[in-house]
Coordinates of C-alpha atoms in Angstrom, one line a residue:
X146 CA 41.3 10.3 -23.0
X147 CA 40.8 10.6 -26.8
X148 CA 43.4 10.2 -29.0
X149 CA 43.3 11.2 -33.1
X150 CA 45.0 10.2 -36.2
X151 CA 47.1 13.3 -38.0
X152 CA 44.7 14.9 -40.7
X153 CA 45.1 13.3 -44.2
X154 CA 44.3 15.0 -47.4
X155 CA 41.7 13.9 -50.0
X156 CA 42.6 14.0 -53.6
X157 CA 40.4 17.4 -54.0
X158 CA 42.8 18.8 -50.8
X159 CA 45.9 17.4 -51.9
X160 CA 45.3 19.2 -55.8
X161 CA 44.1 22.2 -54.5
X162 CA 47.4 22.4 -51.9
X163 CA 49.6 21.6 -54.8
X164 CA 48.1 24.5 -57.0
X165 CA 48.4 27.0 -54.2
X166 CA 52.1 25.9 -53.5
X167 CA 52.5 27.0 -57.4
X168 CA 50.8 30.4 -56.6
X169 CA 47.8 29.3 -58.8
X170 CA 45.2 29.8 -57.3
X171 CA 44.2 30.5 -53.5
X172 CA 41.3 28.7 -51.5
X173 CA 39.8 29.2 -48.3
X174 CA 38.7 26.6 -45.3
X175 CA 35.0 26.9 -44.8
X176 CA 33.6 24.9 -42.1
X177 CA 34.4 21.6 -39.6
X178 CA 31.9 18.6 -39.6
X179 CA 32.0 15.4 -37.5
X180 CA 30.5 11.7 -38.0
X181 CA 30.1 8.8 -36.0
X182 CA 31.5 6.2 -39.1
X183 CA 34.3 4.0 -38.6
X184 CA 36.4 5.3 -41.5
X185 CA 39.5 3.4 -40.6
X186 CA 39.0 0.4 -43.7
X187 CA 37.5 3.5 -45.8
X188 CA 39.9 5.6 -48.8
X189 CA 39.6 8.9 -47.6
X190 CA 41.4 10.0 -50.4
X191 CA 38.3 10.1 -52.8
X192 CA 36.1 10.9 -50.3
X193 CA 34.3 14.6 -51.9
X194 CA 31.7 14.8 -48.3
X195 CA 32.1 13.2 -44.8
X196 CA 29.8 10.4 -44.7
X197 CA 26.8 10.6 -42.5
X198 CA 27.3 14.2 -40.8
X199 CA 25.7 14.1 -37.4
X200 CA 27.2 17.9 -36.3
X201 CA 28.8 20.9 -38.1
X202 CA 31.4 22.6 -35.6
X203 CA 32.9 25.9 -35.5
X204 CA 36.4 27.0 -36.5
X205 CA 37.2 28.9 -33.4
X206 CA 40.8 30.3 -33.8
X207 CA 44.0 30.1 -36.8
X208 CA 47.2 28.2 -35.5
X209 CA 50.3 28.7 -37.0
X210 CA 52.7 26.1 -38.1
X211 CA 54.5 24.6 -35.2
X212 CA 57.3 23.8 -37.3
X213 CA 57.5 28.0 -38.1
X214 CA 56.7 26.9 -42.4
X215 CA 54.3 28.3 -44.1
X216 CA 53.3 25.3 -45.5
X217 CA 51.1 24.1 -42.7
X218 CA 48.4 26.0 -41.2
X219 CA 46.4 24.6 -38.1
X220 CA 42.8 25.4 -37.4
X221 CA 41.3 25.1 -33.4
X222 CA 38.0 23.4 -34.0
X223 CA 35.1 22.8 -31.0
X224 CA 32.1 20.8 -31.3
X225 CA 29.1 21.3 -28.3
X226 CA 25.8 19.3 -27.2
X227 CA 23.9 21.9 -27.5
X228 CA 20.2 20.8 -28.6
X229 CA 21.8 17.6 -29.4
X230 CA 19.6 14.5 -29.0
X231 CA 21.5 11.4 -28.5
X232 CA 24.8 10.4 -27.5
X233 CA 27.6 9.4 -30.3
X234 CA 31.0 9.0 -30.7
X235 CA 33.5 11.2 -33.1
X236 CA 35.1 8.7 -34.7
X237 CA 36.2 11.5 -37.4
X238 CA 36.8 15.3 -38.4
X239 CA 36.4 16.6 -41.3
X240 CA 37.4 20.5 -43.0
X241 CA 35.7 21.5 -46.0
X242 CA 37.2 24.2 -48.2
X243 CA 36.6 26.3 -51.6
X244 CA 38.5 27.4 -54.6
X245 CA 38.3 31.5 -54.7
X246 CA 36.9 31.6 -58.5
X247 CA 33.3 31.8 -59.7
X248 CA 31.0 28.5 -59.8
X249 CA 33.6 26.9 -57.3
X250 CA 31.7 23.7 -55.0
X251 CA 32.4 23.2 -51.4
X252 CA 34.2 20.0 -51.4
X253 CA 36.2 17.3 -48.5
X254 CA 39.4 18.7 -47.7
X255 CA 41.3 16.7 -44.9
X256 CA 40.2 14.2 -42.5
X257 CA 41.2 13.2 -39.0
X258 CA 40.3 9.4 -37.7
X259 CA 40.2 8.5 -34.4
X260 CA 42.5 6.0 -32.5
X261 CA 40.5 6.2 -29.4
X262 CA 37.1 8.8 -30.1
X263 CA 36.0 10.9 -27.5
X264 CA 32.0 10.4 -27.0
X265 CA 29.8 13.7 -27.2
X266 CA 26.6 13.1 -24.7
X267 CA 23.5 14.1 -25.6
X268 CA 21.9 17.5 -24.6
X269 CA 21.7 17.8 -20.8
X270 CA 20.1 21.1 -19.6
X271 CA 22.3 21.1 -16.3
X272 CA 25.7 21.1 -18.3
X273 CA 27.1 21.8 -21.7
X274 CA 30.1 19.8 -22.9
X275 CA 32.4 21.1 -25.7
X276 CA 34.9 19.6 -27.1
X277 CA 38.1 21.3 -28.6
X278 CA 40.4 20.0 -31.3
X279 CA 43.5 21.5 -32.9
X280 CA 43.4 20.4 -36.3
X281 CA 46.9 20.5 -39.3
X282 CA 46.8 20.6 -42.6
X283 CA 48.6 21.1 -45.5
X284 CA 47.9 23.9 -47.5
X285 CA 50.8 24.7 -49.9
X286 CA 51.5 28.2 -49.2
X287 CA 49.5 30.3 -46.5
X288 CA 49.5 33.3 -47.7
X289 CA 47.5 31.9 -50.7
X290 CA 44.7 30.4 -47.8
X291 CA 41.9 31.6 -46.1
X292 CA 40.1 30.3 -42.8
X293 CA 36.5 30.9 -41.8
X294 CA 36.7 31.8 -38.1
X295 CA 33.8 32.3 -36.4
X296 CA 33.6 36.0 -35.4
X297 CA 31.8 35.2 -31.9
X298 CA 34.3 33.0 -30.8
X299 CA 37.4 35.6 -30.0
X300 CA 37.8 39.2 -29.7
X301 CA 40.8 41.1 -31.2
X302 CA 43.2 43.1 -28.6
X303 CA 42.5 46.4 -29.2
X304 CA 38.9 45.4 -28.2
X305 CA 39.6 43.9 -25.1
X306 CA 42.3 47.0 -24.2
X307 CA 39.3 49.2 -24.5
X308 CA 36.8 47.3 -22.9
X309 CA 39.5 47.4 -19.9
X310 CA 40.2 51.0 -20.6
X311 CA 36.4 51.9 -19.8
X312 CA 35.7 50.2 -16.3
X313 CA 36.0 52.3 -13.9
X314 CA 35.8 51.3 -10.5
X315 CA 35.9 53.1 -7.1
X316 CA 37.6 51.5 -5.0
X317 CA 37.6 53.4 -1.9
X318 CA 34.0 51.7 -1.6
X319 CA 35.1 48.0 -1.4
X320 CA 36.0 46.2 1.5
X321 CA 39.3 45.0 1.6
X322 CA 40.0 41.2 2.6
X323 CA 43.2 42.0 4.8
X324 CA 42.4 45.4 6.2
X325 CA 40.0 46.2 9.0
X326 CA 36.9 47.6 7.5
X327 CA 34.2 50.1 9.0
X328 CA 30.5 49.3 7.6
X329 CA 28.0 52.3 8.0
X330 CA 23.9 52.5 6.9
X331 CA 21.9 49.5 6.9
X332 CA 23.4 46.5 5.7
X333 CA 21.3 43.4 4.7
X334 CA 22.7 40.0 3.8
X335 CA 20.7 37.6 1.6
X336 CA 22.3 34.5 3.7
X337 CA 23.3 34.4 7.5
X338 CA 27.3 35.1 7.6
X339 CA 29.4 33.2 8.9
X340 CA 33.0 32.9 10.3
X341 CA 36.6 31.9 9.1
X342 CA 35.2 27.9 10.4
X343 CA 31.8 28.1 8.9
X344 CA 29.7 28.7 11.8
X345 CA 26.8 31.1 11.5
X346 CA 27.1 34.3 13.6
X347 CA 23.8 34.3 15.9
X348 CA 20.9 36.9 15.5
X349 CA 20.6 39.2 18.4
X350 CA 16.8 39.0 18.4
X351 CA 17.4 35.1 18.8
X352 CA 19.7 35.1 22.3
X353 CA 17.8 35.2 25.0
X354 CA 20.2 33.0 26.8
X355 CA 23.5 34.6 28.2
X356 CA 26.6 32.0 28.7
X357 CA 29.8 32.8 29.7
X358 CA 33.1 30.2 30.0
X359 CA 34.8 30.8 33.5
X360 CA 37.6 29.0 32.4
X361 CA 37.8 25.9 34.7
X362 CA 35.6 23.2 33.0
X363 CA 32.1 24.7 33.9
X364 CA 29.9 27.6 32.1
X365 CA 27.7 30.3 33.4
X366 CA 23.9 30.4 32.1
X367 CA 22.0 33.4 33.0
X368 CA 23.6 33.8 36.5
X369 CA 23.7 29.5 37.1
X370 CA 26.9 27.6 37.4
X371 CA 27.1 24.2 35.3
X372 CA 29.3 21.5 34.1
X373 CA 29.0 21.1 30.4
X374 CA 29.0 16.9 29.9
X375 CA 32.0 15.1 28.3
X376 CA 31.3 14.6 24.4
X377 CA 33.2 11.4 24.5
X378 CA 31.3 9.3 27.2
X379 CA 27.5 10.8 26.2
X380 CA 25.3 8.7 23.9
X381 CA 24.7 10.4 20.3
X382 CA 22.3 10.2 17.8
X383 CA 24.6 9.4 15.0
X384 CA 27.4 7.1 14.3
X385 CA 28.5 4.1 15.8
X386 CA 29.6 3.9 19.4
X387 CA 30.2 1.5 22.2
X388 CA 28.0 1.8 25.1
X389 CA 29.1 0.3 28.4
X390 CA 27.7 -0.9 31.5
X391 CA 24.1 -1.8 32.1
X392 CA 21.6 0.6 31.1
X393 CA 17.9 0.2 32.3
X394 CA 15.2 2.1 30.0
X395 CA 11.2 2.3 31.2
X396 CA 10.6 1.9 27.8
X397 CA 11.7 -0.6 25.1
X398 CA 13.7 0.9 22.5
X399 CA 11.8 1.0 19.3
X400 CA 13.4 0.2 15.8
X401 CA 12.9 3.6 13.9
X402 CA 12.5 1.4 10.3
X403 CA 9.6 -0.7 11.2
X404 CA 8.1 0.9 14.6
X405 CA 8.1 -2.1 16.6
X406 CA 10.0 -2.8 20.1
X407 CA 12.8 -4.7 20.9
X408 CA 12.7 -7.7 22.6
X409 CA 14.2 -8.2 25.8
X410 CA 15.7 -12.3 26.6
X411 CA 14.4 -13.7 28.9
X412 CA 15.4 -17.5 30.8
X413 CA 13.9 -20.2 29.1
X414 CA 10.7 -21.9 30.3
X415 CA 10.6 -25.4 32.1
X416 CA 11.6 -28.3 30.1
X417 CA 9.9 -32.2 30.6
X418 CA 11.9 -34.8 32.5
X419 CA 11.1 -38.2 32.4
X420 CA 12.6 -40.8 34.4
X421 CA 12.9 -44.8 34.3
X422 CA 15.1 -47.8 36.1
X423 CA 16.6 -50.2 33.6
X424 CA 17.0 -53.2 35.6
X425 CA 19.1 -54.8 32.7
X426 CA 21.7 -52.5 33.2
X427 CA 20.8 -51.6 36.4
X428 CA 20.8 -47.5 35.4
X429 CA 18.8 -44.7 35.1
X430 CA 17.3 -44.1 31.8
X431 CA 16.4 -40.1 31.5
X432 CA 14.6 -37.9 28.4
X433 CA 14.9 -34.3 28.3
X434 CA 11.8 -32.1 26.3
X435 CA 12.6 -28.6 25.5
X436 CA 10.5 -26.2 27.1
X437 CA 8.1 -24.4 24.8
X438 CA 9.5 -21.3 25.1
X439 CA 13.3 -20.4 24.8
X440 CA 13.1 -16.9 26.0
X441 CA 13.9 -15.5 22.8
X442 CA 17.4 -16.9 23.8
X443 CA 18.8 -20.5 22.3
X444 CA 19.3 -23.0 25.1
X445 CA 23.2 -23.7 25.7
X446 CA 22.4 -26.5 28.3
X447 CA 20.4 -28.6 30.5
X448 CA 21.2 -28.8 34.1
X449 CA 20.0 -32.6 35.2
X450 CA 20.2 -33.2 39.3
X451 CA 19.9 -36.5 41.0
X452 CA 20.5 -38.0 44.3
X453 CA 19.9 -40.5 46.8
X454 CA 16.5 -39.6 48.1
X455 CA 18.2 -40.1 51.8
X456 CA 20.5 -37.2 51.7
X457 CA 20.4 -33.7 50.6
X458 CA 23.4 -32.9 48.3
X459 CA 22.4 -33.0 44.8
X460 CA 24.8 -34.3 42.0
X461 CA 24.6 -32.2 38.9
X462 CA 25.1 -33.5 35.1
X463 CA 24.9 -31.1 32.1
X464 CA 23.3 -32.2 29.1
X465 CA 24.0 -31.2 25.7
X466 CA 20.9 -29.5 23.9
X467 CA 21.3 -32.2 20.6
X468 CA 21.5 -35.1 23.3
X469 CA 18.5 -34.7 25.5
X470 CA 18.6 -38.9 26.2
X471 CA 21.2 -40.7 28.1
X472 CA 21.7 -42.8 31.3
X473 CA 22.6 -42.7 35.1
X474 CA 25.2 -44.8 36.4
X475 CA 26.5 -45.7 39.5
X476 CA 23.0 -47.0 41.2
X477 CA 23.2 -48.6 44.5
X478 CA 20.2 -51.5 45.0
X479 CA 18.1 -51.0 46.6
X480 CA 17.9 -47.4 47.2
X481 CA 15.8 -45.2 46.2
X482 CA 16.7 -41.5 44.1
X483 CA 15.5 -38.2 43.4
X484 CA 15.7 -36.5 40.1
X485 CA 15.2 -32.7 38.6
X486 CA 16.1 -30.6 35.6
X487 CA 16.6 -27.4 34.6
X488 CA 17.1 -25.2 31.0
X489 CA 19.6 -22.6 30.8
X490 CA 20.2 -19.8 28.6
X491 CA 22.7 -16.7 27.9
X492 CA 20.4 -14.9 30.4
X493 CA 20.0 -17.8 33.3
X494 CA 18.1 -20.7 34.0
X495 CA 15.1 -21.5 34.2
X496 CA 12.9 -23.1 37.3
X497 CA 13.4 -26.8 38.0
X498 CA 10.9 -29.6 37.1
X499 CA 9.0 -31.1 40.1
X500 CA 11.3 -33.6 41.9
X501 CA 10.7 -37.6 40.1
X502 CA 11.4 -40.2 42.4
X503 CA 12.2 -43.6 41.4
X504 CA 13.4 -46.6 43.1
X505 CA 15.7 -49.5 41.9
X506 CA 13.3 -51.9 43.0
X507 CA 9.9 -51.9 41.0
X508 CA 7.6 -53.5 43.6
X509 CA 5.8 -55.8 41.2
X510 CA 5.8 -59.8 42.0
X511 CA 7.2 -61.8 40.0
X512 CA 7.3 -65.7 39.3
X513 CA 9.0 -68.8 38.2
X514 CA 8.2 -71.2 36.2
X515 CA 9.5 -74.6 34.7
X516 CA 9.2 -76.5 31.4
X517 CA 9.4 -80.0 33.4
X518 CA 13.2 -80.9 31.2
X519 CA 15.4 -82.5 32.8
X520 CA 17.8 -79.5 33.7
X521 CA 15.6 -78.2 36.3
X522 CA 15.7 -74.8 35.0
X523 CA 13.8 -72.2 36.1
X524 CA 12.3 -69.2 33.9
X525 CA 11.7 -65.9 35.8
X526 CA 7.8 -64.8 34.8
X527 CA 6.8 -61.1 33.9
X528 CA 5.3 -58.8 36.6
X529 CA 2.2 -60.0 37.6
X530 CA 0.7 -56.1 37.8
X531 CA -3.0 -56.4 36.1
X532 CA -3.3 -60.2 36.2
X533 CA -6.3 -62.0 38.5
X534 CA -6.2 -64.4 40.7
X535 CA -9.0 -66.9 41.9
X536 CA -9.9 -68.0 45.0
X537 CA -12.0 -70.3 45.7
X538 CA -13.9 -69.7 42.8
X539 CA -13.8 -65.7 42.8
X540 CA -11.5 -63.4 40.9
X541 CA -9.2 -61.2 42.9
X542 CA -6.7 -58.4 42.2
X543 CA -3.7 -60.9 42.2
X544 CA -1.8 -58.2 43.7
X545 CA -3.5 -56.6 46.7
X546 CA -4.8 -60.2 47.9
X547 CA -3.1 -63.3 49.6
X548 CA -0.9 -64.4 49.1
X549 CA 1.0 -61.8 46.9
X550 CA -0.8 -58.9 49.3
X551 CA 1.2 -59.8 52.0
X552 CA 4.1 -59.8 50.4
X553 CA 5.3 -56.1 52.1
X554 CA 8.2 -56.6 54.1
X555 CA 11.4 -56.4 52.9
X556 CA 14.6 -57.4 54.6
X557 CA 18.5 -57.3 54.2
X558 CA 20.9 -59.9 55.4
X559 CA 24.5 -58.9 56.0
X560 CA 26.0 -59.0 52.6
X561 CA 23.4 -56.2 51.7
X562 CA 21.0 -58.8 50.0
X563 CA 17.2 -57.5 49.7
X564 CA 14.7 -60.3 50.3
X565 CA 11.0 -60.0 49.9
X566 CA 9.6 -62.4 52.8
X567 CA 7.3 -64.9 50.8
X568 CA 4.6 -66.8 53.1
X569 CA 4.5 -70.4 52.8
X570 CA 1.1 -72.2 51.8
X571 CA -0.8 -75.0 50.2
X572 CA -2.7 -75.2 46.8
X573 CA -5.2 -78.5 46.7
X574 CA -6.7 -79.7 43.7
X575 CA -10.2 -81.7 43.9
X576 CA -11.5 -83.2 41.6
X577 CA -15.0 -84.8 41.3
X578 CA -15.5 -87.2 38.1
X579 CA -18.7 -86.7 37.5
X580 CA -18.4 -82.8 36.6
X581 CA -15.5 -81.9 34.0
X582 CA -14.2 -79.1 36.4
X583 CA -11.4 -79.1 39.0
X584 CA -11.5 -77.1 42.3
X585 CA -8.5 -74.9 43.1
X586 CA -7.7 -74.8 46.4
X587 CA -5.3 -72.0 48.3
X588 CA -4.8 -72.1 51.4
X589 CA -4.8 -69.1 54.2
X590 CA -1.5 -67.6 54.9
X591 CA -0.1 -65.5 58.0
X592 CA 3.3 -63.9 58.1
X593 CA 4.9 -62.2 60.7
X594 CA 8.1 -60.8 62.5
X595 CA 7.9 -63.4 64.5
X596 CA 8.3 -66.9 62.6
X597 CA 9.1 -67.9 59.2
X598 CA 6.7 -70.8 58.2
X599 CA 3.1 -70.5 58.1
X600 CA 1.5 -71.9 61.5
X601 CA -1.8 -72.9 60.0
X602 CA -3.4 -74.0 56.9
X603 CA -7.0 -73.6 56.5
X604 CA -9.3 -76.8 55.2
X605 CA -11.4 -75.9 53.0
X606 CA -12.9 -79.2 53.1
X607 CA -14.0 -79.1 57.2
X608 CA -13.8 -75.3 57.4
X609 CA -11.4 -75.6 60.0
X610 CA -7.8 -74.5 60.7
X611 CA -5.1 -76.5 60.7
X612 CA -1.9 -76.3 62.9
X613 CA 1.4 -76.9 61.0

C-alpha cells in the first residue's frame, strides 16, 4: 500500500499563502502533475515546475480543512492509465497555482513525496486503474483561493434530485424476487435459466426420455424398473480414486498423452545355470546368468534346487540377484546330484533350467609319480583325459584302452571307501644296441569279479600267454 509525505510549500507557495493570509491578494490552484524523480535529496522549496512531468491529473473534488480552519484547504486529486504507455512509479505530486492579476505565470505550489509510491501500469485495454489522492495545503485564508475542479468529475445536488425526480418507472410490470409471479406472451431468454443450485432447466423439445423416482433406491425409465449405480464404488473419469480388486480389460489401457499401451508384467525368462565339483573343497561351485528378459518386472530372487540324484525331494536355496555365484555344501562322496534354477519376479517365476547332473567323482585316471629322493614321496599326476598311450609301437586313446579302459568298476568297502579296481600288469623294456631305440612293452591285462591279480601276462617275445 502506498504511503506519501504531507504536502510542502515552495517559496512561490509559501509567499503567495502569506499574502493571501494578509488579504492581498487571492490566487487560485490550477492543475495536479506527477513525476517519476526521487525528490527526497532535492530542495523543493525553489523548485518553480515539477521535474520531468510524465502525467497531468485532474482535481476531482474541494476538501475542507479537517481541522475546521480556514487556513487549509484540501484538494481530491486522481491520476488514470489511460493511453498511457509504460509503467512508472509516483514518486511525487505536485499542484500548480496562479496569482488573480494580469501577466501572472503558472508557477510550483506544493509538493507531496512519496515514502512508499504507488506504481501506475501502463495502458491495458481490459482494465483502467486510477488512482486517488487527497492532497493539503496551506493557503492563508480560503476565502481568498480558488480551485480548478474539473466539471466532469461531480454533479451538484440539485442535478442529481432532478435526474431522480424524472425516472419514472412502472412497477406493476416487474417481477418481484419474493412474490409468486405470473409470466404471459412469448418470453425468450438469451441464456438457458437455471435454478436456485445452478442447474439448467431442460428444453421440452429435448426429453424424450420420461424417469420417475419410486422412492426405494431404483428409478422408472419409460415404463422399465432400474437400479441407478452407487457413485462411490463406479470408476470416473476424473480425479484420483482407488480401484480394488482385479480387473481384466480385452484391451490394454492406452496412455491418452502419448497413445501408446501399457505394458502388462510378465515372469521373467529362464536364467543360465552352470554347475561344477570342487574336489578341493569338496563342494559345489554354481553361476547364475540372468535371463534375457525380466518381464518388464526386476528380479527379486533366484530359486536354486539340488539333490541327491537318488531321491526325489528337492532342497531349495534362494539367491540374491547381486550374488549370482556361490557354493554347495554338505556333499556326500561319492554320490552323485541333480541341480536346477529358476528367476522370480513380483508376478511369479519363471520355468526351470533343464536338470545338470554332476557327480563327486570325475571319472578321469589319474597317476603317481616319484622324484627318486629319499622320502619316498609320491606326487598325484593330472587327469590323464586327452593324453596317448602307445602300445607296442601304436598310439592309443590312453583312456578307452588297456589298461586304463578297464578300469570301470568301482567298489566300496565297509567304511564307505570308493575304490577303482586297477588290473595288475607288466611293462618290459628291450633294448637292442645296435639301434638307438628302446621297445616298450605292456603286457595284456584281465580283470574280473572273480580274482584280483591278473592270471596271465602275454610274451611279446614268443607270442604266447603266460600263467601267473
Amino acid at each position: 500500500m502506498s504511503e506519501y509525505h504531507d504536502s510542502q510549500l515552495t517559496a512561490f507557495g509559501a509567499d503567495l499563502a502569506q499574502r493571501a493570509s494578509n488579504g492581498d491578494t487571492k490566487f487560485t490552484i490550477t492543475k495536479a502533475t506527477s513525476t517519476a524523480d526521487d525528490l527526497s535529496q532535492t530542495d523543493l522549496s525553489q523548485l518553480i515546475t515539477l521535474p520531468h512531468e510524465k502525467q497531468t491529473g485532474e482535481i476531482d473534488r474541494i476538501l475542507p480543512d479537517p481541522n475546521g480552519g480556514t487556513k487549509v484547504k484540501g484538494t481530491k486529486v486522481s491520476f488514470d492509465n489511460l493511453n498511457l504507455t509504460e509503467s512508472y512509479p509516483i514518486q511525487a505530486m505536485a499542484l500548480y497555482a496562479k496569482e488573480d492579476v494580469d501577466g501572472a505565470k503558472e508557477q510550483l505550489y506544493a509538493v507531496t513525496t512519496a515514502a512508499d509510491p504507488e506504481t501506475m501500469p501502463k495502458s491495458d485495454s481490459a482494465v483502467m486503474f486510477t488512482f486517488s489522492a487527497s492532497i493539503y495545503v496551506i493557503v492563508g485564508n480560503a476565502s481568498q483561493v480558488t480551485i480548478n475542479v474539473n466539471p466532469d468529475s461531480f454533479a451538484t445536488k440539485e442535478y442529481v434530485a432532478d435526474a431522480i425526480a424524472n425516472v419514472k418507472v412502472d412497477t406493476s410490470d416487474l417481477a418481484k424476487l419474493s412474490q409468486d409471479n405470473y409470466y404471459t406472451g412469448d418470453n425468450q431468454f438469451k441464456y438457458d435459466p437455471v435454478n436456485k443450485d445452478g442447474d439448467a432447466y431442460g428444453l421440452a423439445k429435448n426429453i424424450d426420455t420420461k424417469v420417475t423416482d419410486n422412492a426405494d433406491g431404483t428409478i422408472t425409465v419409460n415404463g422399465k424398473t432400474y437400479t441407478p449405480a452407487d457413485d462411490s464404488k463406479v470408476v470416473h473419469t476424473s480425479g484420483d480414486e482407488e480401484i480394488a480388486g482385479t480387473k481384466t480389460f480385452d484391451t490394454a489401457p492406452i496412455d491418452k498423452t502419448t497413445g501408446n499401451p501399457y505394458i502388462t508384467a510378465k515372469a521373467p525368462g529362464i536364467p543360465k545355470l552352470a554347475v561344477t565339483y570342487n574336489a578341493t573343497s569338496k563342494a559345489f561351485d554354481y553361476t547364475l546368468t540372468a535371463p534375457e528378459k525380466d518381464g518388464l518386472s526386476d528380479i527379486i530372487q533366484y530359486n536354486l534346487l539340488w539333490k541327491d540324484h537318488s531321491v526325489d525331494d528337492w532342497t531349495t536355496v534362494i539367491v540374491k540377484p547381486d550374488a549370482l555365484t556361490g557354493q554347495l555344501t554338505g556333499v556326500d562322496i561319492p554320490k552323485t546330484y541333480d541341480f536346477k534354477a529358476a528367476a522370480q519376479n513380483a508376478v511369479g517365476s519363471s520355468d526351470s533350467t533343464d536338470v545338470i547332473t554332476v557327480p563327486t567323482v570325475d571319472g578321469n585316471i589319474y597317476g603317481a609319480s616319484w622324484d627318486g629322493s629319499p622320502s619316498g614321496t609320491l606326487q598325484r599326476t593330472d587327469a590323464a583325459v586327452g593324453l596317448k598311450a602307445g602300445i607296442n609301437g601304436a598310439q592309443n586313446d590312453f583312456d578307452t584302452l588297456g589298461p586304463w579302459g578297464l578300469m570301470d568298476k568301482t567298489v566300496t568297502d565297509s567304511y564307505g571307501n570308493a575304490f577303482v579296481w586297477v588290473p595288475k600288469f607288466y611293462i618290459r623294456k628291450t633294448q637292442d644296441k645296435s639301434k638307438p631305440l628302446s621297445t616298450w612293452q605292456v603286457s595284456l591285462v584281465k580283470q574280473g569279479a572273480d580274482w584280483y591279480l591278473p592270471n596271465c601276462f602275454y610274451d611279446f617275445d614268443t607270442s604266447n600267454v603266460k600263467l601267473s
